[in-house]
PDB file of N, CA and C in Angstrom:
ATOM      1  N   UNK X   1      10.129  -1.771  22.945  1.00  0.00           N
ATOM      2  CA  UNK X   1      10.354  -1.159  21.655  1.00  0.00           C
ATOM      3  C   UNK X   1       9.962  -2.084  20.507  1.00  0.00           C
ATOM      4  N   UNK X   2      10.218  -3.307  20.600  1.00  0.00           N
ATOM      5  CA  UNK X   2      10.252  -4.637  19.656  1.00  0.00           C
ATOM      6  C   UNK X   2       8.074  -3.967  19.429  1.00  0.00           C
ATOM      7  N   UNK X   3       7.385  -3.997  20.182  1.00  0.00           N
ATOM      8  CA  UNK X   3       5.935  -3.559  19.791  1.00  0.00           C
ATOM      9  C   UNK X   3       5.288  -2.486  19.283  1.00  0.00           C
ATOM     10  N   UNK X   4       6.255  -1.403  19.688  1.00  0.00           N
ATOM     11  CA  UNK X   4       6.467  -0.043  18.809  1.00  0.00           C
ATOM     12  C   UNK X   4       6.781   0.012  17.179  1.00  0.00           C
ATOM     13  N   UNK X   5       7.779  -0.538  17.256  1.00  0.00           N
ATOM     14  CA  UNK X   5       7.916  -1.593  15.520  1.00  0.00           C
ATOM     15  C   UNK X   5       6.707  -2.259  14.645  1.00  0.00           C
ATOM     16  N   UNK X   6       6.510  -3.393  15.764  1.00  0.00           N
ATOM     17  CA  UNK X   6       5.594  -3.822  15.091  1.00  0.00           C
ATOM     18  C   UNK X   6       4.291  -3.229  14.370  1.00  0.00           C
ATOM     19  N   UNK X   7       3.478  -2.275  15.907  1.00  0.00           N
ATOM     20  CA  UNK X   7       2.702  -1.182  15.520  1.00  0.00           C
ATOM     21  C   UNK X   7       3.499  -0.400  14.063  1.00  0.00           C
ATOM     22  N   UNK X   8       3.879  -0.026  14.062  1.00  0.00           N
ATOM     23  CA  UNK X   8       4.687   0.757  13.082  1.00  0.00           C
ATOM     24  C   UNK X   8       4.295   0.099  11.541  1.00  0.00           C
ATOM     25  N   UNK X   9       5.274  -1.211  11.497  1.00  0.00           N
ATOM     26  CA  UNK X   9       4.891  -1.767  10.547  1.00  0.00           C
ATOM     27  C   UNK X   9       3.234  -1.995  10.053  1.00  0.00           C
ATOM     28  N   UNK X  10       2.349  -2.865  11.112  1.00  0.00           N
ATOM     29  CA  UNK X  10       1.152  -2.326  10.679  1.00  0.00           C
ATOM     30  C   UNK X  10       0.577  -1.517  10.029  1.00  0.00           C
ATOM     31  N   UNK X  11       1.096  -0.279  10.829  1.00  0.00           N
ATOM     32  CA  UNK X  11       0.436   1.129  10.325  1.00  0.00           C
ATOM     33  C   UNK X  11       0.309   1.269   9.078  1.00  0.00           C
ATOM     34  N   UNK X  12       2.254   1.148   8.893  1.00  0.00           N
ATOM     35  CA  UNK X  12       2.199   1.191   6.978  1.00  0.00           C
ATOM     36  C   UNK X  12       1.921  -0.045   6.605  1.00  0.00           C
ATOM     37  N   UNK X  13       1.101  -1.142   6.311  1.00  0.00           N
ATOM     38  CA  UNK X  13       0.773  -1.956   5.762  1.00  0.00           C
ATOM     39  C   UNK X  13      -0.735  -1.563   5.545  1.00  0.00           C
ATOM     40  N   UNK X  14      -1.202  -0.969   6.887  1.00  0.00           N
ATOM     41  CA  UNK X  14      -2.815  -0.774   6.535  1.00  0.00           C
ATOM     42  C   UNK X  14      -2.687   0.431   5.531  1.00  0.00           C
ATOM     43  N   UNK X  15      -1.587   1.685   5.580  1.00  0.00           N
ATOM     44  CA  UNK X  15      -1.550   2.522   4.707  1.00  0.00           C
ATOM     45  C   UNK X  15      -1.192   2.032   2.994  1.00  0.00           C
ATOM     46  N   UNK X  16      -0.547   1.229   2.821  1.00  0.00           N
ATOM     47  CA  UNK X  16      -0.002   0.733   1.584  1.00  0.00           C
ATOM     48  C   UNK X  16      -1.278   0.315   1.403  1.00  0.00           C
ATOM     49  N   UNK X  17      -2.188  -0.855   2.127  1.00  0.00           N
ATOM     50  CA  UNK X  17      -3.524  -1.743   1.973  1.00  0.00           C
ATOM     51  C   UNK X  17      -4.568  -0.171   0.913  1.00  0.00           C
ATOM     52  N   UNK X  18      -4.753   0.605   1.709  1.00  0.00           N
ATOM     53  CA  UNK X  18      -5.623   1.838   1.656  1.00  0.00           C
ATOM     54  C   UNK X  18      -5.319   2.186  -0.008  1.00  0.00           C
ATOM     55  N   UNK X  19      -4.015   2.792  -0.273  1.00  0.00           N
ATOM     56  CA  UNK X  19      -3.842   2.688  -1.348  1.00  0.00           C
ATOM     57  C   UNK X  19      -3.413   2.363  -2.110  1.00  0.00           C
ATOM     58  N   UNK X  20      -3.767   0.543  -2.219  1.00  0.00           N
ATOM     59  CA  UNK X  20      -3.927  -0.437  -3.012  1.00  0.00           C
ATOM     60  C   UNK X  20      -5.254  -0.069  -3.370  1.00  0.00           C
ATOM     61  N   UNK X  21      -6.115   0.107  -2.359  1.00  0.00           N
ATOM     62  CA  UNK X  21      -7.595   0.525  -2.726  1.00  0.00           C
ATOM     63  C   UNK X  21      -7.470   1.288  -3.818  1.00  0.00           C
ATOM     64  N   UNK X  22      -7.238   2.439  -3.404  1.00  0.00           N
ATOM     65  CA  UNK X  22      -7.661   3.844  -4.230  1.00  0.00           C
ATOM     66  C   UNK X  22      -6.808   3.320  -5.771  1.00  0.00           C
ATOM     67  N   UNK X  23      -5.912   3.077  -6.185  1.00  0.00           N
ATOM     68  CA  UNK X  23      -5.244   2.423  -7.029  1.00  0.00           C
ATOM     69  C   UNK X  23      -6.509   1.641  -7.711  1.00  0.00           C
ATOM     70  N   UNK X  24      -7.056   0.546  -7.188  1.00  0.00           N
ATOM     71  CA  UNK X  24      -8.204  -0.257  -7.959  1.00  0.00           C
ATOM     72  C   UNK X  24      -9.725   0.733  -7.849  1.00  0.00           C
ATOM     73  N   UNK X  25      -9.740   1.469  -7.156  1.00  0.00           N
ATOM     74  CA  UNK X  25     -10.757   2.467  -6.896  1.00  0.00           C
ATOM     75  C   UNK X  25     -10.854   2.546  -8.334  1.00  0.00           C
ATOM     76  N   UNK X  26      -9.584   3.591  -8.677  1.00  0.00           N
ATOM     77  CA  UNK X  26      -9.454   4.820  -9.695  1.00  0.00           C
ATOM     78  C   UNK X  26      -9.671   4.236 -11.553  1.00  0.00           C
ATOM     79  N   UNK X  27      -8.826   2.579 -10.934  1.00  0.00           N
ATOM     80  CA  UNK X  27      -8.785   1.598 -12.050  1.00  0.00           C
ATOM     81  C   UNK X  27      -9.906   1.299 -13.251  1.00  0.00           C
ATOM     82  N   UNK X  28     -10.761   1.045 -11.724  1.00  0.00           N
ATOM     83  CA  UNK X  28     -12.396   0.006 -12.084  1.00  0.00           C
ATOM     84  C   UNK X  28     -13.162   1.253 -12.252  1.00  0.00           C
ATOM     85  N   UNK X  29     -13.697   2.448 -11.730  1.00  0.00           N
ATOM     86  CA  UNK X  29     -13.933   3.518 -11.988  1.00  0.00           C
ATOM     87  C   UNK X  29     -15.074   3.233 -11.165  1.00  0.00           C
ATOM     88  N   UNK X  30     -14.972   2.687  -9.897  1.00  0.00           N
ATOM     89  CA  UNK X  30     -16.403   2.338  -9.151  1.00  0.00           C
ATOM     90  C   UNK X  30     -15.956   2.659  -7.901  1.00  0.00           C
ATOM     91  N   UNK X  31     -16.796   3.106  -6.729  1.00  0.00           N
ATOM     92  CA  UNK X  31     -16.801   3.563  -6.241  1.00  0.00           C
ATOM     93  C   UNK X  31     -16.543   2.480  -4.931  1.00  0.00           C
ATOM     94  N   UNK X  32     -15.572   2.058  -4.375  1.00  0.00           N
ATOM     95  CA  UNK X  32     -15.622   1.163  -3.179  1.00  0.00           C
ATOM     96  C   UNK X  32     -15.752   2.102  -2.164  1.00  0.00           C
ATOM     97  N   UNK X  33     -16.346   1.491  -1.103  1.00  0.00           N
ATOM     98  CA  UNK X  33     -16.775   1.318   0.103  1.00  0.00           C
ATOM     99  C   UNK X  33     -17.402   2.770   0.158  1.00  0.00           C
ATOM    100  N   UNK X  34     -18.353   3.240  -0.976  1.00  0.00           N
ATOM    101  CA  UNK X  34     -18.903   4.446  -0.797  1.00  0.00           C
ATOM    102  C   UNK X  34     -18.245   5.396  -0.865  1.00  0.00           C
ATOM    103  N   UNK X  35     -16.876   5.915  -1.026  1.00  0.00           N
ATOM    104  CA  UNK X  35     -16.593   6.880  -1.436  1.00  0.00           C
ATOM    105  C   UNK X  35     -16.339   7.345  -2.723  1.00  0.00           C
ATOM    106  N   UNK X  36     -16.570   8.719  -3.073  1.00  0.00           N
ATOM    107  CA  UNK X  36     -16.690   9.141  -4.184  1.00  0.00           C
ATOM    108  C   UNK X  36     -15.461   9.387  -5.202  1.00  0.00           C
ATOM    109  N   UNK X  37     -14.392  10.049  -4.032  1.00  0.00           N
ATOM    110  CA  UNK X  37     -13.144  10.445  -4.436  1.00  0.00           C
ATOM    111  C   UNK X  37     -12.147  10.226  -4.026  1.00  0.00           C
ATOM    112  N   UNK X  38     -11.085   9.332  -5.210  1.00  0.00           N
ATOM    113  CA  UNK X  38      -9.669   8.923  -4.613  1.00  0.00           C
ATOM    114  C   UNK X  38      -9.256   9.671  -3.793  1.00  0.00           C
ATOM    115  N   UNK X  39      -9.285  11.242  -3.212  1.00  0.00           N
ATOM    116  CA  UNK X  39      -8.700  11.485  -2.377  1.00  0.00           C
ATOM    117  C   UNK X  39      -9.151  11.194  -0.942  1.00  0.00           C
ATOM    118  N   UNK X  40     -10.544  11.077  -0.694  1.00  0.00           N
ATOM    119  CA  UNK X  40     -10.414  10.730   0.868  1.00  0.00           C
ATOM    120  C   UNK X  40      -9.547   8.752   1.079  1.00  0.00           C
ATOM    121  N   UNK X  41      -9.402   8.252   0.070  1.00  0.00           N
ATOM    122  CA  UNK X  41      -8.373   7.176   0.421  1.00  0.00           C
ATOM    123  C   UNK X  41      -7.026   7.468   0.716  1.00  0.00           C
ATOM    124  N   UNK X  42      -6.534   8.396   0.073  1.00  0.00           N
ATOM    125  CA  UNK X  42      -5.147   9.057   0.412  1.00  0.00           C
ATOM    126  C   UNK X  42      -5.076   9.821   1.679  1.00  0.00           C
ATOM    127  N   UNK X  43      -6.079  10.630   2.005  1.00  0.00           N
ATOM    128  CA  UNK X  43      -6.305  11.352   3.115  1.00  0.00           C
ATOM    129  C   UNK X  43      -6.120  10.419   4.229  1.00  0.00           C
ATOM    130  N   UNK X  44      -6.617   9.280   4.097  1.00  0.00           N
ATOM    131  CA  UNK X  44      -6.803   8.351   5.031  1.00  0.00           C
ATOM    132  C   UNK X  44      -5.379   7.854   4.993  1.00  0.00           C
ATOM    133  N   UNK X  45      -4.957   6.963   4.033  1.00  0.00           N
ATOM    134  CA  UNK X  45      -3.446   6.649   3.875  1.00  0.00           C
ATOM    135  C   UNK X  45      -2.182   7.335   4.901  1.00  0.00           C
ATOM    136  N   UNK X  46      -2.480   8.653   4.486  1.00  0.00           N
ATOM    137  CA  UNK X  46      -1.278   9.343   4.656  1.00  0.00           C
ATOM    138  C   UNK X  46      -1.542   9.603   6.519  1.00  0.00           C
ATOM    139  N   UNK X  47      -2.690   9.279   6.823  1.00  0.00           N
ATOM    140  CA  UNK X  47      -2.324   9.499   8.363  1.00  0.00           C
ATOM    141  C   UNK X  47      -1.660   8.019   8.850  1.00  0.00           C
ATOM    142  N   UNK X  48      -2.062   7.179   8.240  1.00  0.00           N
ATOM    143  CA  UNK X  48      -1.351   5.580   8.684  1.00  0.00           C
ATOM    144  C   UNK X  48      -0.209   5.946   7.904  1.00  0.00           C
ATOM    145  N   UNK X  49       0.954   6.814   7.249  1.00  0.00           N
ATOM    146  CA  UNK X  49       1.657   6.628   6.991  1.00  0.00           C
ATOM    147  C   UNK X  49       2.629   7.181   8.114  1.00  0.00           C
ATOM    148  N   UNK X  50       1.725   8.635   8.436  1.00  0.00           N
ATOM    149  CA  UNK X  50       2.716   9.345   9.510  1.00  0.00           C
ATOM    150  C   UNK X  50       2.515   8.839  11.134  1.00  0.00           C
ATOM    151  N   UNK X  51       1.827   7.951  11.296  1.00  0.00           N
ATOM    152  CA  UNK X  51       1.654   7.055  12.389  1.00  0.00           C
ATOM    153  C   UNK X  51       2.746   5.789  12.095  1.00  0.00           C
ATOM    154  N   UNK X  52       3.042   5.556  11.320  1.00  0.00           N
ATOM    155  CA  UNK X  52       4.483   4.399  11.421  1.00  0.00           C
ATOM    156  C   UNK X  52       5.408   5.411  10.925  1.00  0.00           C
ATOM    157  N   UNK X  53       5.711   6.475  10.466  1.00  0.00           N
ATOM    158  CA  UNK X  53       6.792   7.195  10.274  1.00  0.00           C
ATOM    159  C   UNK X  53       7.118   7.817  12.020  1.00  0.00           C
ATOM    160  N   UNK X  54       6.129   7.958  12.990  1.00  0.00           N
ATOM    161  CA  UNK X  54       6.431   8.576  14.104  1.00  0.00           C
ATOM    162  C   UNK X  54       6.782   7.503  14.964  1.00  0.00           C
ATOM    163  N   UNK X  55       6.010   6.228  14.699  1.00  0.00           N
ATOM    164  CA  UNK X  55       6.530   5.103  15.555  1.00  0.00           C
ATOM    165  C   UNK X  55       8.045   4.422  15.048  1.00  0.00           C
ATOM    166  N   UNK X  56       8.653   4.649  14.316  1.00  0.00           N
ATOM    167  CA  UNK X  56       9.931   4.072  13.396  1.00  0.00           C
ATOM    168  C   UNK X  56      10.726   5.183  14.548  1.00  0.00           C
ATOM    169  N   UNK X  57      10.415   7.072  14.407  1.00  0.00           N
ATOM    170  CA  UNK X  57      10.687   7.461  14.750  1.00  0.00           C
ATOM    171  C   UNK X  57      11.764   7.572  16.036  1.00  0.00           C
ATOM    172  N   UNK X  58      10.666   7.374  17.064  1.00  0.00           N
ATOM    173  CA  UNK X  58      10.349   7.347  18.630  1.00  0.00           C
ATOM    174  C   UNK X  58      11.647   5.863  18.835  1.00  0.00           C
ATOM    175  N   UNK X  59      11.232   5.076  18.259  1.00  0.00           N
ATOM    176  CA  UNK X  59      12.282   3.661  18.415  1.00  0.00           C
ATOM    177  C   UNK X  59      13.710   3.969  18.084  1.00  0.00           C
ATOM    178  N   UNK X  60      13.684   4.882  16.963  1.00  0.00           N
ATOM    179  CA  UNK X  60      15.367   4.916  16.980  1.00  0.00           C
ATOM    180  C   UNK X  60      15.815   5.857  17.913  1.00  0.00           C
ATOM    181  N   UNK X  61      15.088   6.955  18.126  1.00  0.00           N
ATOM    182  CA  UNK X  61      15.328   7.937  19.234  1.00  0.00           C
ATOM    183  C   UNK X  61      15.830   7.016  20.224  1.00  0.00           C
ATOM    184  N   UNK X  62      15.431   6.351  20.963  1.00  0.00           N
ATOM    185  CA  UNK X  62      15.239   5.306  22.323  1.00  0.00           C
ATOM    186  C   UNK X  62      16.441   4.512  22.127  1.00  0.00           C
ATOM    187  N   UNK X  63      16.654   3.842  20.200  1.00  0.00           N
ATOM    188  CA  UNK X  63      17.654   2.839  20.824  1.00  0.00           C
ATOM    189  C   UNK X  63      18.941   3.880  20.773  1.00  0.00           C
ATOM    190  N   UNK X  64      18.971   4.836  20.188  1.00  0.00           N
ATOM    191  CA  UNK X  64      19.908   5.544  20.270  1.00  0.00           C
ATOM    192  C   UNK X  64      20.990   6.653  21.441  1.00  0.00           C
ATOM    193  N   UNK X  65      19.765   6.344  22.560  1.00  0.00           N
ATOM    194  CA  UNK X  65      20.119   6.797  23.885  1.00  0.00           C
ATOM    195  C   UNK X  65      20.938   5.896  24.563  1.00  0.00           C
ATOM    196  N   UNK X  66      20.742   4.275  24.143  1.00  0.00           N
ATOM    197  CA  UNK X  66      21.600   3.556  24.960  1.00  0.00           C
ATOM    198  C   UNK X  66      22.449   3.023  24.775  1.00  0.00           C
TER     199      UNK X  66
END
């Protein structure tokens, strides 16, 4: 479980990372890493968000069985 966490945390760090992007994206008014529109950074975000919201999940489920 202790790696389920960790994954977890990752997840939302690369999601927070993402939109830190879009945040300086929207700022500078330039276009990083080729995309056009703050939303495919959020699009992207929000699946690394619900990938550590399901891994946070799954762990308390588990410790909560024993």
């Amino acid at each position: 479980m202790k790696t389920l966490k960790w994954i977890g945390w990752i997840s939302g760090g690369i999601g927070a990372v993402i939109v830190l992007v879009a945040v300086i994206s929207i700022v500078t008014g330039k276009n990083l890493f080729g995309y056009g529109h703050a939303v495919n950074y959020f699009h992207a975000a929000n699946s690394f968000f619900l990938m550590a919201i399901a891994a946070f999940i799954v762990v308390y489920k588990c410790e909560c069985k024993k």
